[in-house]
Amino acid sequence: MIAVESASVRYAGHTALAEVGLTVGEGEFVALVGHNGSGKTTLLRLLAGLEEPTSGRVAVAGRPATALAVRAERGYAPAEPPLYDYLTVREQLVLAARLYDAPVREALAALAGTALEDRPDALVRELSLGIRKQLGLLVATVHRPRLLLLDEPTNGLDSGAAGALRAAAADWRDQGRTVLFCTHDLGWADELVSRLVVLDHGAVRHDLRLDGETATAALHRLDPTGTLLTTADSPTHPASTEPATP
């Protein structure tokens, strides 16, 4: 589903990603973790087709990530949802459904059971960050994409909304969708994650498959002090030094 080959992103005087290689297969549930500035969001933007690498290759579903044909394969929910402030909730969902040629009725039905259920006519600009995040996720999944890219999905959510996100994520996993998300809060998806990728200074430092281990436990095993380790500081442990086999 995802193939990243020696991808680097360089801005003036700054390297955001450095020779990153990553392969993710169908149905994997992958958590990207790392300090602020480690390259998580940049990697998601490459996969979302919003940026091109300075060098290297990024492909989704066998095509360049920037190809228009890939649009229907993926859904992207950034940390700040790209919504139209002066549309209503209903209008925003209808617009998204039409852009993706998805059933409008199903898009509106997705409001049921959410904090937006009773606010279809509220203007987007009137919504709190947490509610906007929930709407952004509905927009990102309106076309039932095979690949979901989520940037800090729990930021701004209350405990109820985070629980609803976890339930939705469990459904995605059961449906065999591929999920790649970056987060500073692993709790909501701890037992759903099948793979943990640690980024540091734009490079992949650890790539672990989690066989019966939670993501939090694996991260703590890599670094009991709570500070993500670089390769030079890593403990000698087979699971922390060997990349996962695609």
Coordinates of C-alpha atoms in Angstrom, one line a residue:
M1 CA 0.0 0.0 0.0
I2 CA 2.8 2.4 0.9
A3 CA 6.4 2.4 -0.5
V4 CA 8.8 5.2 0.5
E5 CA 12.3 4.8 -1.0
S6 CA 15.2 7.0 0.2
A7 CA 12.9 10.0 0.6
S8 CA 14.4 13.2 1.7
V9 CA 12.8 16.6 2.2
R10 CA 15.1 19.6 2.4
Y11 CA 14.1 23.2 2.9
A12 CA 16.5 26.2 3.0
G13 CA 19.1 25.2 5.6
H14 CA 16.9 22.4 7.1
T15 CA 16.4 18.7 6.4
A16 CA 13.0 17.6 7.5
L17 CA 13.4 14.0 6.3
A18 CA 16.6 12.2 5.6
E19 CA 16.7 9.1 3.3
V20 CA 13.6 7.6 4.8
G21 CA 12.6 4.1 3.7
L22 CA 9.3 2.6 4.7
T23 CA 7.0 -0.1 3.3
V24 CA 3.5 -0.6 4.7
G25 CA 1.3 -3.4 3.5
E26 CA -2.5 -3.8 3.3
G27 CA -4.2 -3.9 6.6
E28 CA -1.3 -2.7 8.8
F29 CA -2.1 -0.3 11.7
V30 CA 1.1 1.8 12.1
A31 CA 1.9 4.4 14.7
L32 CA 4.5 7.1 14.0
V33 CA 6.1 8.6 17.1
G34 CA 8.8 11.0 17.8
H35 CA 9.6 14.4 19.2
N36 CA 8.3 17.6 17.7
G37 CA 10.3 18.2 14.5
S38 CA 11.2 14.6 14.0
G39 CA 9.5 14.5 10.6
K40 CA 6.2 12.8 11.3
T41 CA 3.9 15.4 9.7
T42 CA 6.3 15.8 6.7
L43 CA 6.1 12.1 6.0
L44 CA 2.3 12.1 6.3
R45 CA 2.1 15.1 3.9
L46 CA 4.3 13.2 1.4
L47 CA 1.9 10.2 1.5
A48 CA -1.1 12.6 1.3
G49 CA 0.4 14.0 -2.0
L50 CA 0.6 17.5 -0.6
E51 CA 4.4 17.6 -1.0
E52 CA 7.0 16.0 -3.2
P53 CA 10.3 14.7 -1.9
T54 CA 13.4 16.6 -2.7
S55 CA 14.9 13.2 -3.6
G56 CA 13.7 9.7 -3.5
R57 CA 10.3 8.1 -4.3
V58 CA 6.9 8.0 -2.5
A59 CA 4.2 5.7 -3.8
V60 CA 0.7 4.8 -2.6
A61 CA -1.2 1.8 -4.1
G62 CA 1.5 1.4 -6.7
R63 CA 1.3 5.0 -8.0
P64 CA 3.2 8.2 -7.2
A65 CA 1.6 9.7 -4.1
T66 CA 0.8 13.0 -6.0
A67 CA -1.1 11.2 -8.8
L68 CA -4.8 12.1 -9.0
A69 CA -5.7 8.5 -9.4
V70 CA -4.6 7.9 -5.8
R71 CA -7.1 10.4 -4.3
A72 CA -9.8 7.8 -4.0
E73 CA -7.5 5.4 -2.2
R74 CA -6.6 7.5 0.8
G75 CA -8.1 9.8 3.4
Y76 CA -6.0 12.4 5.2
A77 CA -7.0 14.1 8.4
P78 CA -4.3 16.7 9.3
A79 CA -3.9 18.2 12.8
E80 CA -5.8 21.3 11.7
P81 CA -8.8 20.1 9.6
P82 CA -9.0 22.0 6.2
L83 CA -12.7 22.9 6.5
Y84 CA -14.6 25.9 5.1
D85 CA -15.6 28.2 8.0
Y86 CA -18.7 29.5 6.4
L87 CA -20.2 26.2 5.3
T88 CA -22.5 24.4 7.7
V89 CA -21.7 20.9 8.9
R90 CA -24.2 19.4 6.5
E91 CA -22.8 21.5 3.5
Q92 CA -19.2 20.5 4.3
L93 CA -20.1 16.8 4.3
V94 CA -22.2 17.1 1.1
L95 CA -19.3 18.9 -0.6
A96 CA -16.8 16.2 0.4
A97 CA -19.2 13.4 -0.8
R98 CA -19.6 15.0 -4.2
L99 CA -15.9 15.7 -4.6
Y100 CA -15.2 12.0 -4.0
D101 CA -18.4 10.8 -5.9
A102 CA -19.5 9.1 -2.6
P103 CA -23.2 8.6 -1.5
V104 CA -24.4 11.8 0.1
R105 CA -27.0 10.0 2.2
E106 CA -24.2 7.8 3.7
A107 CA -22.1 10.8 4.4
L108 CA -24.9 12.5 6.4
A109 CA -25.8 9.3 8.1
A110 CA -22.2 9.2 9.6
L111 CA -23.2 12.1 11.8
A112 CA -25.4 9.7 13.9
G113 CA -23.9 9.1 17.3
T114 CA -21.4 11.9 17.1
A115 CA -21.3 15.3 18.8
L116 CA -22.4 16.7 15.5
E117 CA -25.6 14.7 15.2
D118 CA -27.7 17.6 16.5
R119 CA -25.7 20.4 14.8
P120 CA -26.0 19.7 11.1
D121 CA -26.8 23.4 10.4
A122 CA -24.1 24.9 12.6
L123 CA -21.4 26.9 10.8
V124 CA -18.0 25.3 10.9
R125 CA -16.5 28.5 12.3
E126 CA -18.7 28.1 15.4
L127 CA -17.3 24.7 16.3
S128 CA -14.6 24.0 18.9
L129 CA -11.3 22.4 17.9
G130 CA -12.5 19.0 19.2
I131 CA -15.7 19.1 17.2
R132 CA -13.9 20.4 14.1
K133 CA -11.5 17.4 14.4
Q134 CA -14.5 15.0 14.5
L135 CA -15.9 16.7 11.4
G136 CA -12.5 16.6 9.7
L137 CA -12.4 12.8 10.3
L138 CA -15.8 12.3 8.8
V139 CA -14.7 14.3 5.7
A140 CA -11.5 12.3 5.4
T141 CA -13.4 9.0 5.5
V142 CA -16.5 9.9 3.5
H143 CA -15.4 7.8 0.5
R144 CA -14.3 4.8 2.5
P145 CA -10.6 4.9 1.6
R146 CA -8.4 1.9 1.8
L147 CA -5.6 4.0 3.4
L148 CA -6.1 6.5 6.3
L149 CA -3.5 9.1 7.3
L150 CA -4.1 10.8 10.6
D151 CA -2.1 13.6 12.2
E152 CA -2.5 13.9 16.0
P153 CA -6.1 12.6 15.7
T154 CA -6.9 12.9 19.5
N155 CA -5.7 16.5 19.8
G156 CA -8.6 18.5 21.2
L157 CA -10.9 15.5 21.7
D158 CA -12.6 14.9 25.1
S159 CA -12.6 11.4 26.5
G160 CA -15.9 10.5 24.9
A161 CA -14.8 11.5 21.4
A162 CA -11.5 9.7 21.9
G163 CA -13.4 6.6 22.8
A164 CA -15.5 7.0 19.6
L165 CA -12.3 7.3 17.6
R166 CA -10.9 4.2 19.1
A167 CA -14.1 2.3 18.2
A168 CA -14.0 3.6 14.7
A169 CA -10.3 2.6 14.4
A170 CA -11.1 -0.9 15.6
D171 CA -13.7 -1.1 12.8
W172 CA -11.1 0.1 10.2
R173 CA -8.7 -2.6 11.4
D174 CA -11.4 -5.3 11.2
Q175 CA -12.2 -4.1 7.7
G176 CA -8.6 -4.6 6.6
R177 CA -7.9 -0.9 6.0
T178 CA -4.4 0.5 6.3
V179 CA -3.9 3.1 9.0
L180 CA -0.8 5.3 9.5
F181 CA -1.0 7.9 12.2
C182 CA 1.3 10.1 14.2
T183 CA 0.6 10.9 17.8
H184 CA 2.0 12.0 21.1
D185 CA -0.9 10.0 22.8
L186 CA -0.7 6.2 22.1
G187 CA -3.4 5.4 24.7
W188 CA -6.4 5.6 22.4
A189 CA -4.9 3.0 19.9
D190 CA -2.4 1.2 22.1
E191 CA -3.9 -2.3 21.5
L192 CA -4.8 -1.7 17.9
V193 CA -1.3 -0.8 16.7
S194 CA 0.4 -3.6 14.8
R195 CA 3.6 -1.7 14.1
L196 CA 5.6 1.1 15.8
V197 CA 7.9 3.4 13.8
V198 CA 10.1 5.9 15.7
L199 CA 11.4 9.0 13.9
D200 CA 14.2 11.1 15.1
H201 CA 15.7 14.1 13.3
G202 CA 14.0 13.1 10.1
A203 CA 15.2 9.5 10.1
V204 CA 13.6 6.2 11.0
R205 CA 15.4 5.0 14.2
H206 CA 13.2 2.0 15.1
D207 CA 10.6 -0.1 13.1
L208 CA 9.0 -2.7 15.2
R209 CA 6.2 -5.3 14.6
L210 CA 4.2 -5.7 17.7
D211 CA 3.4 -9.4 18.2
G212 CA 1.1 -9.4 21.3
E213 CA 2.8 -6.3 22.8
T214 CA 1.2 -2.9 23.1
A215 CA 2.7 0.1 21.5
T216 CA 3.3 1.8 24.8
A217 CA 5.1 -1.3 26.2
A218 CA 7.3 -1.5 23.2
L219 CA 8.2 2.2 23.4
H220 CA 9.0 1.9 27.1
R221 CA 11.1 -1.1 26.4
L222 CA 13.1 0.9 23.8
D223 CA 13.5 3.7 26.2
P224 CA 12.7 3.1 29.9
T225 CA 13.6 6.7 30.7
G226 CA 10.7 8.1 28.6
T227 CA 13.0 9.9 26.2
L228 CA 13.0 8.5 22.6
L229 CA 16.4 7.2 21.9
T230 CA 18.5 7.8 18.9
T231 CA 20.3 4.9 17.3
A232 CA 23.6 5.8 19.0
D233 CA 21.9 5.5 22.4
S234 CA 19.7 2.5 21.7
P235 CA 20.0 -0.5 24.1
T236 CA 21.3 -3.8 22.5
H237 CA 18.0 -5.6 21.8
P238 CA 17.0 -7.5 18.7
A239 CA 13.6 -5.9 18.5
S240 CA 15.0 -2.3 18.7
T241 CA 17.7 -2.7 16.1
E242 CA 16.1 -4.8 13.3
P243 CA 13.6 -3.2 10.9
A244 CA 10.3 -4.9 10.4
T245 CA 10.1 -7.1 7.3
P246 CA 7.3 -5.8 5.0

